[in-house]
mmCIF file of N, CA and C in Angstrom:
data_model
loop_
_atom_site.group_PDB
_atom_site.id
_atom_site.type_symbol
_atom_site.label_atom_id
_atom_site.label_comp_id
_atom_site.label_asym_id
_atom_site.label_seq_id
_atom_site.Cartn_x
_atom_site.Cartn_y
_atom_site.Cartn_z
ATOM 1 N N UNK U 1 0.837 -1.171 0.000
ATOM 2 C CA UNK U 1 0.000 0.000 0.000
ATOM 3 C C UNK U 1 0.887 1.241 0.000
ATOM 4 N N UNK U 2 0.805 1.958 -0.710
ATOM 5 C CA UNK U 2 1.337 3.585 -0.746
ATOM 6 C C UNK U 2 0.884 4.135 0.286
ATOM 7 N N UNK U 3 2.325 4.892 0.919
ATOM 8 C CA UNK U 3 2.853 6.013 1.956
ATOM 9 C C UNK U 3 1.985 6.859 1.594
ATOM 10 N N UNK U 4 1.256 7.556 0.558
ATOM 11 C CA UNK U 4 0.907 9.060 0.019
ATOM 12 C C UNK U 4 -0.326 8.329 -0.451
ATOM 13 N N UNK U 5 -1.147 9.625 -0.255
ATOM 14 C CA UNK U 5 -3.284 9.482 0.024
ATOM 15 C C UNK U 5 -3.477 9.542 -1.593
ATOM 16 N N UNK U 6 -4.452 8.652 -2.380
ATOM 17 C CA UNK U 6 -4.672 8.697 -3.261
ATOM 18 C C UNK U 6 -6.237 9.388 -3.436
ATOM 19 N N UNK U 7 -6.666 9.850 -4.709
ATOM 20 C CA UNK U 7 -7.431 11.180 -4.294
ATOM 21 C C UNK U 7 -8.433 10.338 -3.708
ATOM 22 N N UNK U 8 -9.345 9.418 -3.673
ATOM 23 C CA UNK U 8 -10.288 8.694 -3.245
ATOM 24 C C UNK U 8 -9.595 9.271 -1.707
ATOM 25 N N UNK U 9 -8.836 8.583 -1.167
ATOM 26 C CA UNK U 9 -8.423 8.795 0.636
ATOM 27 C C UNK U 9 -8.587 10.383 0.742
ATOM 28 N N UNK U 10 -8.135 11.164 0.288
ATOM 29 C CA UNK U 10 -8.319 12.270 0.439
ATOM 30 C C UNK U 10 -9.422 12.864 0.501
ATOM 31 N N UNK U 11 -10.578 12.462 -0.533
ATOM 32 C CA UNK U 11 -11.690 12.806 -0.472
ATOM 33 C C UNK U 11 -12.540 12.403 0.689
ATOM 34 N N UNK U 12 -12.301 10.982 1.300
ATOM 35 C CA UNK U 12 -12.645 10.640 2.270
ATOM 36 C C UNK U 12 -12.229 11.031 3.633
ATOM 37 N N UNK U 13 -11.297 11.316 3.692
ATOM 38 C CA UNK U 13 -10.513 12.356 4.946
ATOM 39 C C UNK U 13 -11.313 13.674 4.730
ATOM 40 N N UNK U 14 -11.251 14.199 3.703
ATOM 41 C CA UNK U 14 -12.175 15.355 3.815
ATOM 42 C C UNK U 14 -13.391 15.331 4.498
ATOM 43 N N UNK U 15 -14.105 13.944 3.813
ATOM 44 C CA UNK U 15 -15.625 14.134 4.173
ATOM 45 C C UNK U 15 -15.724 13.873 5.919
ATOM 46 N N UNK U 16 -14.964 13.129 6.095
ATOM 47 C CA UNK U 16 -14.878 12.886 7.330
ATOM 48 C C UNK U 16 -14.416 13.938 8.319
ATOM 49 N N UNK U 17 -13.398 14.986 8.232
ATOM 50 C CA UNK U 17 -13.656 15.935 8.730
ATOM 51 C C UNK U 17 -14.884 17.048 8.712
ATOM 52 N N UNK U 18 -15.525 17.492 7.531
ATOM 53 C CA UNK U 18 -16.448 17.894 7.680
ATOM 54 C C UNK U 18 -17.815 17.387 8.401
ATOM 55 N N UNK U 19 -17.683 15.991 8.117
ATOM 56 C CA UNK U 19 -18.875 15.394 8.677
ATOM 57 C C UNK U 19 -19.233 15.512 10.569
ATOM 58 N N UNK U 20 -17.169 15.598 10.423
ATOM 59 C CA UNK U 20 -16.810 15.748 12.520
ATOM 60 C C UNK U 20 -17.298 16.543 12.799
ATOM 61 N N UNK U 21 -17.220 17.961 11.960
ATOM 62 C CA UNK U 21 -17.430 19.527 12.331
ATOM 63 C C UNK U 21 -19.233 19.630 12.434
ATOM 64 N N UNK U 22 -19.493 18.977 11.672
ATOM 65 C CA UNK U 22 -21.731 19.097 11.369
ATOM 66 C C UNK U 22 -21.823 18.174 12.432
ATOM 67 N N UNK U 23 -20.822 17.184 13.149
ATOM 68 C CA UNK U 23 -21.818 16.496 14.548
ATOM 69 C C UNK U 23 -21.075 17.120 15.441
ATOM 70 N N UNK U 24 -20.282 17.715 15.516
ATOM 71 C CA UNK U 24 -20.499 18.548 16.722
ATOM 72 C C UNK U 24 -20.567 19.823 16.803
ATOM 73 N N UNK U 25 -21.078 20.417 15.843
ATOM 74 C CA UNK U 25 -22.064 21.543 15.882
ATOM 75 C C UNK U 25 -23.702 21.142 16.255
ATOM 76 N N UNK U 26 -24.208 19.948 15.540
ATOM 77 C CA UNK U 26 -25.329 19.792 15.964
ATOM 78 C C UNK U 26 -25.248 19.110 17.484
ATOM 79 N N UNK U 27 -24.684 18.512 17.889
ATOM 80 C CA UNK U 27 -24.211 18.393 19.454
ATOM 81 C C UNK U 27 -24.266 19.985 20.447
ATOM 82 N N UNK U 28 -24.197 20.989 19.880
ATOM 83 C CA UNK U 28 -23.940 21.675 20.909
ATOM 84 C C UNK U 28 -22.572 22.677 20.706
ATOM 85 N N UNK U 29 -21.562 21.640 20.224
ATOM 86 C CA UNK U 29 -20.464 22.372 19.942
ATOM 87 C C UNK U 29 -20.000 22.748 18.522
ATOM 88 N N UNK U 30 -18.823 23.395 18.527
ATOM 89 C CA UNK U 30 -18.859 23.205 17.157
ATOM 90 C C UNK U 30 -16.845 23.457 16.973
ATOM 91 N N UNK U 31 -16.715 22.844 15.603
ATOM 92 C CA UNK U 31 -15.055 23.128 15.615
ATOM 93 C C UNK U 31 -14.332 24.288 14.638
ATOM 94 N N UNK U 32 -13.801 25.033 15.532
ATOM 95 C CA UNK U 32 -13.017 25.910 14.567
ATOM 96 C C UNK U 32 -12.791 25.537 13.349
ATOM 97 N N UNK U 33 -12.765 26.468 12.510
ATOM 98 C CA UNK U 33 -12.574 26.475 11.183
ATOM 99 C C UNK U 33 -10.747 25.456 10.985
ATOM 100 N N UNK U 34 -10.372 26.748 11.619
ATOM 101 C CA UNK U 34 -8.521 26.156 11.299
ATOM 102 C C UNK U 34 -8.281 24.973 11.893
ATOM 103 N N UNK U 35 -9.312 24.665 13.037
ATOM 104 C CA UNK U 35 -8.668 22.870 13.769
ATOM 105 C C UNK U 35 -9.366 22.236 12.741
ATOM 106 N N UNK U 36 -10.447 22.408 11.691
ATOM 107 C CA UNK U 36 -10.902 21.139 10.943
ATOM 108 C C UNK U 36 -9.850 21.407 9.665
ATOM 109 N N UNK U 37 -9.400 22.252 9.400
ATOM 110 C CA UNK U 37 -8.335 22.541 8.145
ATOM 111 C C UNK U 37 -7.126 21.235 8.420
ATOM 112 N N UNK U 38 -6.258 21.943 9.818
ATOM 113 C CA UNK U 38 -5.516 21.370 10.328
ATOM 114 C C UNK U 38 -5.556 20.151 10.557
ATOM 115 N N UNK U 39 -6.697 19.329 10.795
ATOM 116 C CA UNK U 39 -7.029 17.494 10.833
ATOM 117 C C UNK U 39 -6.898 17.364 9.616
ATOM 118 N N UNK U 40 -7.165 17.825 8.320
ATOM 119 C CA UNK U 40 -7.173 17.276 7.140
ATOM 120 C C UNK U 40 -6.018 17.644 6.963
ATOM 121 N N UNK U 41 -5.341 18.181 6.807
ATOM 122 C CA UNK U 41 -3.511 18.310 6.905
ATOM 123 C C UNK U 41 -3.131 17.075 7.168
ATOM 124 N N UNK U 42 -3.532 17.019 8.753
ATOM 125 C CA UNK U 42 -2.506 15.927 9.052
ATOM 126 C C UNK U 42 -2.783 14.676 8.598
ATOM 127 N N UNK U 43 -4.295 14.405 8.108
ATOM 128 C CA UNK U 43 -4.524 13.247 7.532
ATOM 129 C C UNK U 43 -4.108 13.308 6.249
ATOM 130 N N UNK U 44 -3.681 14.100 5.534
ATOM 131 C CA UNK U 44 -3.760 14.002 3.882
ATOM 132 C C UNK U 44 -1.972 14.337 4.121
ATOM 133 N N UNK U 45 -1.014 14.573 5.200
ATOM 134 C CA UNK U 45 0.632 14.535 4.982
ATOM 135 C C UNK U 45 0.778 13.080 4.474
ATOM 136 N N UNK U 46 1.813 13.055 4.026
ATOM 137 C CA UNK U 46 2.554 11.760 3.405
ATOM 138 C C UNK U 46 3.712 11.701 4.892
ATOM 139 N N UNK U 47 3.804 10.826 4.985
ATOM 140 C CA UNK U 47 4.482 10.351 6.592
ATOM 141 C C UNK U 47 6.066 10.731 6.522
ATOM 142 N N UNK U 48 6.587 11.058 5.893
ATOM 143 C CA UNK U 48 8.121 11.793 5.069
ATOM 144 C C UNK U 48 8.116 12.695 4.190
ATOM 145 N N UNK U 49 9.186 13.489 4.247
ATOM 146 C CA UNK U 49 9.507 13.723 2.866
ATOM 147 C C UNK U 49 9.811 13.801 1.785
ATOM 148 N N UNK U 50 10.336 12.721 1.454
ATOM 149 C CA UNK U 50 11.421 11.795 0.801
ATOM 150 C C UNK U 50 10.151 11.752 -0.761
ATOM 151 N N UNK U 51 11.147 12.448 -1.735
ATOM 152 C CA UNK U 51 10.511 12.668 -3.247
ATOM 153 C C UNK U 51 10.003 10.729 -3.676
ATOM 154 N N UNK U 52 8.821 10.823 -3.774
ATOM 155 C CA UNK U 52 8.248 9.170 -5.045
ATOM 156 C C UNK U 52 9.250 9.028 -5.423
ATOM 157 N N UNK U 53 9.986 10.007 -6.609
ATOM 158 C CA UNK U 53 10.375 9.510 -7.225
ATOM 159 C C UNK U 53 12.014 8.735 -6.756
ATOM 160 N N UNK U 54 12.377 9.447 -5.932
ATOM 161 C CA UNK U 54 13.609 8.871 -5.067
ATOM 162 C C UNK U 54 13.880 7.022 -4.718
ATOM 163 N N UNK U 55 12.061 7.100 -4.370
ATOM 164 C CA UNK U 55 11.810 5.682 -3.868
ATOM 165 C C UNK U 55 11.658 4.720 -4.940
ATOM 166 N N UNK U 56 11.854 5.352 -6.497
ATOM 167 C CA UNK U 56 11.856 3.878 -7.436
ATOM 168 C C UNK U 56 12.940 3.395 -7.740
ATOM 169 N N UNK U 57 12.799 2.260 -7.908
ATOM 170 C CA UNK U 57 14.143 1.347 -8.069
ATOM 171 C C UNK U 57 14.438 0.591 -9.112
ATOM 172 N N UNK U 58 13.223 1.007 -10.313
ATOM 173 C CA UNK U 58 13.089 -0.260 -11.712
ATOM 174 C C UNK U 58 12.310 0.703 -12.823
ATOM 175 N N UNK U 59 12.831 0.617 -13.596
ATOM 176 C CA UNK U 59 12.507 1.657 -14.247
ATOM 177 C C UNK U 59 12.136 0.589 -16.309
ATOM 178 N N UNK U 60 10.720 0.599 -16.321
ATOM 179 C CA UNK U 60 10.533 -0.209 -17.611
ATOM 180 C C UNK U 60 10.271 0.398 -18.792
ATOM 181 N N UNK U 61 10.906 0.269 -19.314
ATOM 182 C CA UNK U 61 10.490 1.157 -20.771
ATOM 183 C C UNK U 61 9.258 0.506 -21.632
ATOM 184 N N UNK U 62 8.870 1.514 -22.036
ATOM 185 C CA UNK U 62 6.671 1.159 -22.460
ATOM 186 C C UNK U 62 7.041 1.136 -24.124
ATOM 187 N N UNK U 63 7.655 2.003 -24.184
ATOM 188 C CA UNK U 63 7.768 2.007 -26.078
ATOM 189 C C UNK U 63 7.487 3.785 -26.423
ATOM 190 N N UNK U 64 8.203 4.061 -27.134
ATOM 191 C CA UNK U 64 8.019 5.237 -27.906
ATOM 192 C C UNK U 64 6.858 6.100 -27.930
ATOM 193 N N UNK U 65 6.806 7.354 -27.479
ATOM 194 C CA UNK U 65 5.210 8.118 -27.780
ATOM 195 C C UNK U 65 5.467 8.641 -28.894
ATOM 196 N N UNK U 66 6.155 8.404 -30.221
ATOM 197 C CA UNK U 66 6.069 9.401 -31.672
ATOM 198 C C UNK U 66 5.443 8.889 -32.197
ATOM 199 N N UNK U 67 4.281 9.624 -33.174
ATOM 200 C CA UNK U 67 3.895 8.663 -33.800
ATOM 201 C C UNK U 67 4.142 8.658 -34.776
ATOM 202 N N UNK U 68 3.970 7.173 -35.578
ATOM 203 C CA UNK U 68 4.607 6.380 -36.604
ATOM 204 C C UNK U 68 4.471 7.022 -37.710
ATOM 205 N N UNK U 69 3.128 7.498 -37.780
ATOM 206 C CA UNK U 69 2.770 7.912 -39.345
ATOM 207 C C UNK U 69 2.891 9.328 -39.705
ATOM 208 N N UNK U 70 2.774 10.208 -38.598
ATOM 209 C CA UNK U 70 3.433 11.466 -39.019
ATOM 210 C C UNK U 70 4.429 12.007 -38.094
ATOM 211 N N UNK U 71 4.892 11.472 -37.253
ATOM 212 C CA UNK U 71 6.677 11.496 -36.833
ATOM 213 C C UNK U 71 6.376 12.604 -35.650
ATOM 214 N N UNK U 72 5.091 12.979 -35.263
ATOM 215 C CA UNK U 72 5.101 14.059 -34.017
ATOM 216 C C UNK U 72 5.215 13.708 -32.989
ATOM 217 N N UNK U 73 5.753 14.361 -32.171
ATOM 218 C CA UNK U 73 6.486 14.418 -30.767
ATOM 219 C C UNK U 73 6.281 15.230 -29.475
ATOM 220 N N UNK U 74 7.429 15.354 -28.589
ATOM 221 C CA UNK U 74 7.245 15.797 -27.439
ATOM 222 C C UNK U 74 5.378 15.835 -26.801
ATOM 223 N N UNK U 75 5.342 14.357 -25.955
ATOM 224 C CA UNK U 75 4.490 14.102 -25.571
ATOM 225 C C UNK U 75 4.174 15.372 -23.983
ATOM 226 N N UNK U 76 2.790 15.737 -24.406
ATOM 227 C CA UNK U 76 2.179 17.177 -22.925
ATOM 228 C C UNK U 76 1.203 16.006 -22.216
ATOM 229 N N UNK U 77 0.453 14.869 -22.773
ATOM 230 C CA UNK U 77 -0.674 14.708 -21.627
ATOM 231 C C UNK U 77 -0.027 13.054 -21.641
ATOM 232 N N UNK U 78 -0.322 12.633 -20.280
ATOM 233 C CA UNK U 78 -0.678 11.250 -20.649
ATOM 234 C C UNK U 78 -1.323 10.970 -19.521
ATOM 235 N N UNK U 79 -2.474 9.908 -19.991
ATOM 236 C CA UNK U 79 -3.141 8.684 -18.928
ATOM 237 C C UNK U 79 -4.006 7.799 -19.393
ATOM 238 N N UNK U 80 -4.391 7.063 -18.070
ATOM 239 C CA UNK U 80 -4.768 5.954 -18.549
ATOM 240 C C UNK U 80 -6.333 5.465 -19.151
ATOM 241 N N UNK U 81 -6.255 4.869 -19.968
ATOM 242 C CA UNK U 81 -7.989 4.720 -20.269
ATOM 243 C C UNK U 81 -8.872 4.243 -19.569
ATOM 244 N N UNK U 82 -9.622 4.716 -19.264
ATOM 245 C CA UNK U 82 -10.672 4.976 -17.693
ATOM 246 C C UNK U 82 -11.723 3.447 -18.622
ATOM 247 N N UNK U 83 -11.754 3.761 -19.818
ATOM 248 C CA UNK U 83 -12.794 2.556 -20.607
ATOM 249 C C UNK U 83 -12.156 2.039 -21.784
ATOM 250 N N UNK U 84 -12.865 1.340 -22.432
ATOM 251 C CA UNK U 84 -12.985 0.525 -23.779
ATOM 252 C C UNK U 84 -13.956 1.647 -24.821
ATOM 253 N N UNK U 85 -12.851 2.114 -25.515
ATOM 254 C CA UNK U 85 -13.408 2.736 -27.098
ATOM 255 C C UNK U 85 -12.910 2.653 -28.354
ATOM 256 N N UNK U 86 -13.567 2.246 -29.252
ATOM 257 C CA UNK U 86 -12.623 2.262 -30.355
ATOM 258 C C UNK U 86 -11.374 1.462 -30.153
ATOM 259 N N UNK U 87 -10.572 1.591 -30.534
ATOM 260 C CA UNK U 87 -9.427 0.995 -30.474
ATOM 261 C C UNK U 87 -8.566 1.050 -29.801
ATOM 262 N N UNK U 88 -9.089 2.175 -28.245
ATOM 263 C CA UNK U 88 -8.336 2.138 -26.958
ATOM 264 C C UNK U 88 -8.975 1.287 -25.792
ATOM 265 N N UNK U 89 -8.247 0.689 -25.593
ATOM 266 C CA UNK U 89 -8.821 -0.592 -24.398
ATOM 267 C C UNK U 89 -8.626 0.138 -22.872
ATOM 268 N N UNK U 90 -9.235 -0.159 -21.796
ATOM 269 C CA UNK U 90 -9.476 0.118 -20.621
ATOM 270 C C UNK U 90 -8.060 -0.176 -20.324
ATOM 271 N N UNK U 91 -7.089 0.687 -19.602
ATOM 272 C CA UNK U 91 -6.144 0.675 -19.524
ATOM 273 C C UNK U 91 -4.726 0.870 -19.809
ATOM 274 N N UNK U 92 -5.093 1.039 -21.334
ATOM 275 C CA UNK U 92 -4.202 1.796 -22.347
ATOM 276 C C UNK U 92 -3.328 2.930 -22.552
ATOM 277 N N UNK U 93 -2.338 2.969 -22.147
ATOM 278 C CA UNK U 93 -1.809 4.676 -21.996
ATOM 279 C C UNK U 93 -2.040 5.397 -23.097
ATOM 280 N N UNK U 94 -2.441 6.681 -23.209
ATOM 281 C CA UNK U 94 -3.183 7.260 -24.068
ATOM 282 C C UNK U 94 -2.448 8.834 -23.868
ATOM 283 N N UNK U 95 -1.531 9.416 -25.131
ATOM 284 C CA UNK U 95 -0.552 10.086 -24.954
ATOM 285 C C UNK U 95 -1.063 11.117 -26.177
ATOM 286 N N UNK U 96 -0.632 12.582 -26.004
ATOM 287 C CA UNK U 96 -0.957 13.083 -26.489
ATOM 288 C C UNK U 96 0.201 13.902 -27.323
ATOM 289 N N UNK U 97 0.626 14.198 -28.448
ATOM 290 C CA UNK U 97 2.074 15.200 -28.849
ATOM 291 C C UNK U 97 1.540 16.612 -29.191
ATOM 292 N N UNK U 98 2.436 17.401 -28.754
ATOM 293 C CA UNK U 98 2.580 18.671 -28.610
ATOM 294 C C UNK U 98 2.809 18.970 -29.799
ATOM 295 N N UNK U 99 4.074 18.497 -30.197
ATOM 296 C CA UNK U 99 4.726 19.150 -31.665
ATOM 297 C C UNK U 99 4.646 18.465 -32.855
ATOM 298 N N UNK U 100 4.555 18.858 -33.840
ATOM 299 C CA UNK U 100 4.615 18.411 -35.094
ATOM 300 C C UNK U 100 6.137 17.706 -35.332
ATOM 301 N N UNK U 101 6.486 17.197 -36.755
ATOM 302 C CA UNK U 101 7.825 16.003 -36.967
ATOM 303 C C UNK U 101 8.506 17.826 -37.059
ATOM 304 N N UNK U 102 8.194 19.145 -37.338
ATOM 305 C CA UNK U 102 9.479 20.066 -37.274
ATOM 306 C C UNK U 102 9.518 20.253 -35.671
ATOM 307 N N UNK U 103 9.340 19.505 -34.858
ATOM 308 C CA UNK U 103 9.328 20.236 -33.413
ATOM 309 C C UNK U 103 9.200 21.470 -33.129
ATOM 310 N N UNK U 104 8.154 21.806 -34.021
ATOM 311 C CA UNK U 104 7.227 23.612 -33.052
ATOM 312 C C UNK U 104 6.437 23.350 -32.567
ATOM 313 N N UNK U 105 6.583 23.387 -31.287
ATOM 314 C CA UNK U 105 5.381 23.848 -30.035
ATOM 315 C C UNK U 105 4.058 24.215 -30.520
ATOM 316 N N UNK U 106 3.099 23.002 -30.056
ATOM 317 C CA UNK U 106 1.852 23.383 -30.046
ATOM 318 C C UNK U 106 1.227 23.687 -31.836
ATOM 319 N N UNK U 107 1.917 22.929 -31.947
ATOM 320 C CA UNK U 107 1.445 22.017 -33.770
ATOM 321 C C UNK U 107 1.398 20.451 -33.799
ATOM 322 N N UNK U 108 1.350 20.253 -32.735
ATOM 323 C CA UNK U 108 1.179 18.753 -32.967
ATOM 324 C C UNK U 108 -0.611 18.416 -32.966
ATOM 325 N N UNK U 109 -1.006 17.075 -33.234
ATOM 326 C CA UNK U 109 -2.133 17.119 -33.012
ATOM 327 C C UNK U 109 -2.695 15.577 -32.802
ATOM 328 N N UNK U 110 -1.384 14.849 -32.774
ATOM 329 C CA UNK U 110 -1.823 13.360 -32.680
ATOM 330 C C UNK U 110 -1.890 12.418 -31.094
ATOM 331 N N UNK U 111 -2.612 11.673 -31.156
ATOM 332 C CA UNK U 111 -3.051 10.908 -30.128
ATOM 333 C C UNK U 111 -2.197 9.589 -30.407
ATOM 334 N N UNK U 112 -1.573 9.278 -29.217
ATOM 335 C CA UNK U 112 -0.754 7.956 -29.301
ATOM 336 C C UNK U 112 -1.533 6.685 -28.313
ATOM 337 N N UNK U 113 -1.323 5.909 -28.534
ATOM 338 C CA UNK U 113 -1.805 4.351 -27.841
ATOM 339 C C UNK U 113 -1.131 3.570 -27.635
ATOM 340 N N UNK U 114 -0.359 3.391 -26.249
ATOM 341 C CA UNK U 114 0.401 2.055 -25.967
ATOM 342 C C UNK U 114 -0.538 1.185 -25.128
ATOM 343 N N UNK U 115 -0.059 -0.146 -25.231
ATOM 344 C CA UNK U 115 -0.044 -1.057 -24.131
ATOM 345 C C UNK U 115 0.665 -1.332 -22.874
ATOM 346 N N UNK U 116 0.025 -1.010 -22.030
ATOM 347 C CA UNK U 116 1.381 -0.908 -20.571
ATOM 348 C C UNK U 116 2.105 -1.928 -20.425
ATOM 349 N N UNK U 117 2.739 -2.493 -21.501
ATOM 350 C CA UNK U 117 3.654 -3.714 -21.361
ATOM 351 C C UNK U 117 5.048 -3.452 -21.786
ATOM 352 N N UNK U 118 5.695 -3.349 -21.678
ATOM 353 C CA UNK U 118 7.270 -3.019 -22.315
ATOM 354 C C UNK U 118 7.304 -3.901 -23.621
ATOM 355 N N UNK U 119 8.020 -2.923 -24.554
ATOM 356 C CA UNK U 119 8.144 -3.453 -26.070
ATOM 357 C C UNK U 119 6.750 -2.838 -26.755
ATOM 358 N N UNK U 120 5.963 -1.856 -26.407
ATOM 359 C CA UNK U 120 4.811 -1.728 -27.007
ATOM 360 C C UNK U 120 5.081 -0.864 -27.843
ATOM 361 N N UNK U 121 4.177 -1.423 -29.299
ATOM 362 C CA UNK U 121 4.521 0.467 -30.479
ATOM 363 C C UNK U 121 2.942 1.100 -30.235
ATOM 364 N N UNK U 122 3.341 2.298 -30.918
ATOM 365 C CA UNK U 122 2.676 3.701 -30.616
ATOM 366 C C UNK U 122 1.304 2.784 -31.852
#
């Protein structure tokens, strides 16, 4: 299990502080603004400071984001496919290029598709 709150935990630490603050206001009492801030702080810190990325130790190569047929590059978005469409499967890294094959910024316009398996083409 990961050291650091994934947004689901977070959202749930949230609700749960707010939910603390509405029962004990309707109790009678009620909680400062900054002590319910401050609980979600401390629930949503990561237990160190120590950078993710420090902590990897294996590093797999997925395959190339250029794509094949018109040679554009420098990948700006990537993630993963939330579903099954077309010819992107639930899970699919789904990459987006910035630049065109002359590498100018913000002329690109193609959508890339790997398989999260190492050795995958675009």
């Amino acid at each position: 299990m990961s050291k650091f709150p994934t947004n689901v935990q977070m959202a749930i630490a949230a609700i749960a502080v707010l939910a603390a603050a509405a029962c004990s206001h309707g109790a009678g009492g009620m909680l400062p603004a900054q002590s319910a801030v401050s609980s979600a702080q401390e629930a949503l810190s990561p237990e160190d400071d120590v950078s993710i990325l420090k902590q990897l130790t294996k590093e797999d190569v997925i395959g190339s984001t250029i794509d094949p047929k018109h040679g554009q590059l420098n990948p700006y978005g990537l993630t993963v496919a939330p579903s099954t469409v077309g010819e992107i499967k639930k899970g699919d890294l789904v990459i987006s290029n910035f630049n065109a094959k002359s590498n100018v910024q913000g002329t690109g316009f193609t959508i890339v598709e790997l398989d999260p398996v190492p050795g995958s083409k675009p």
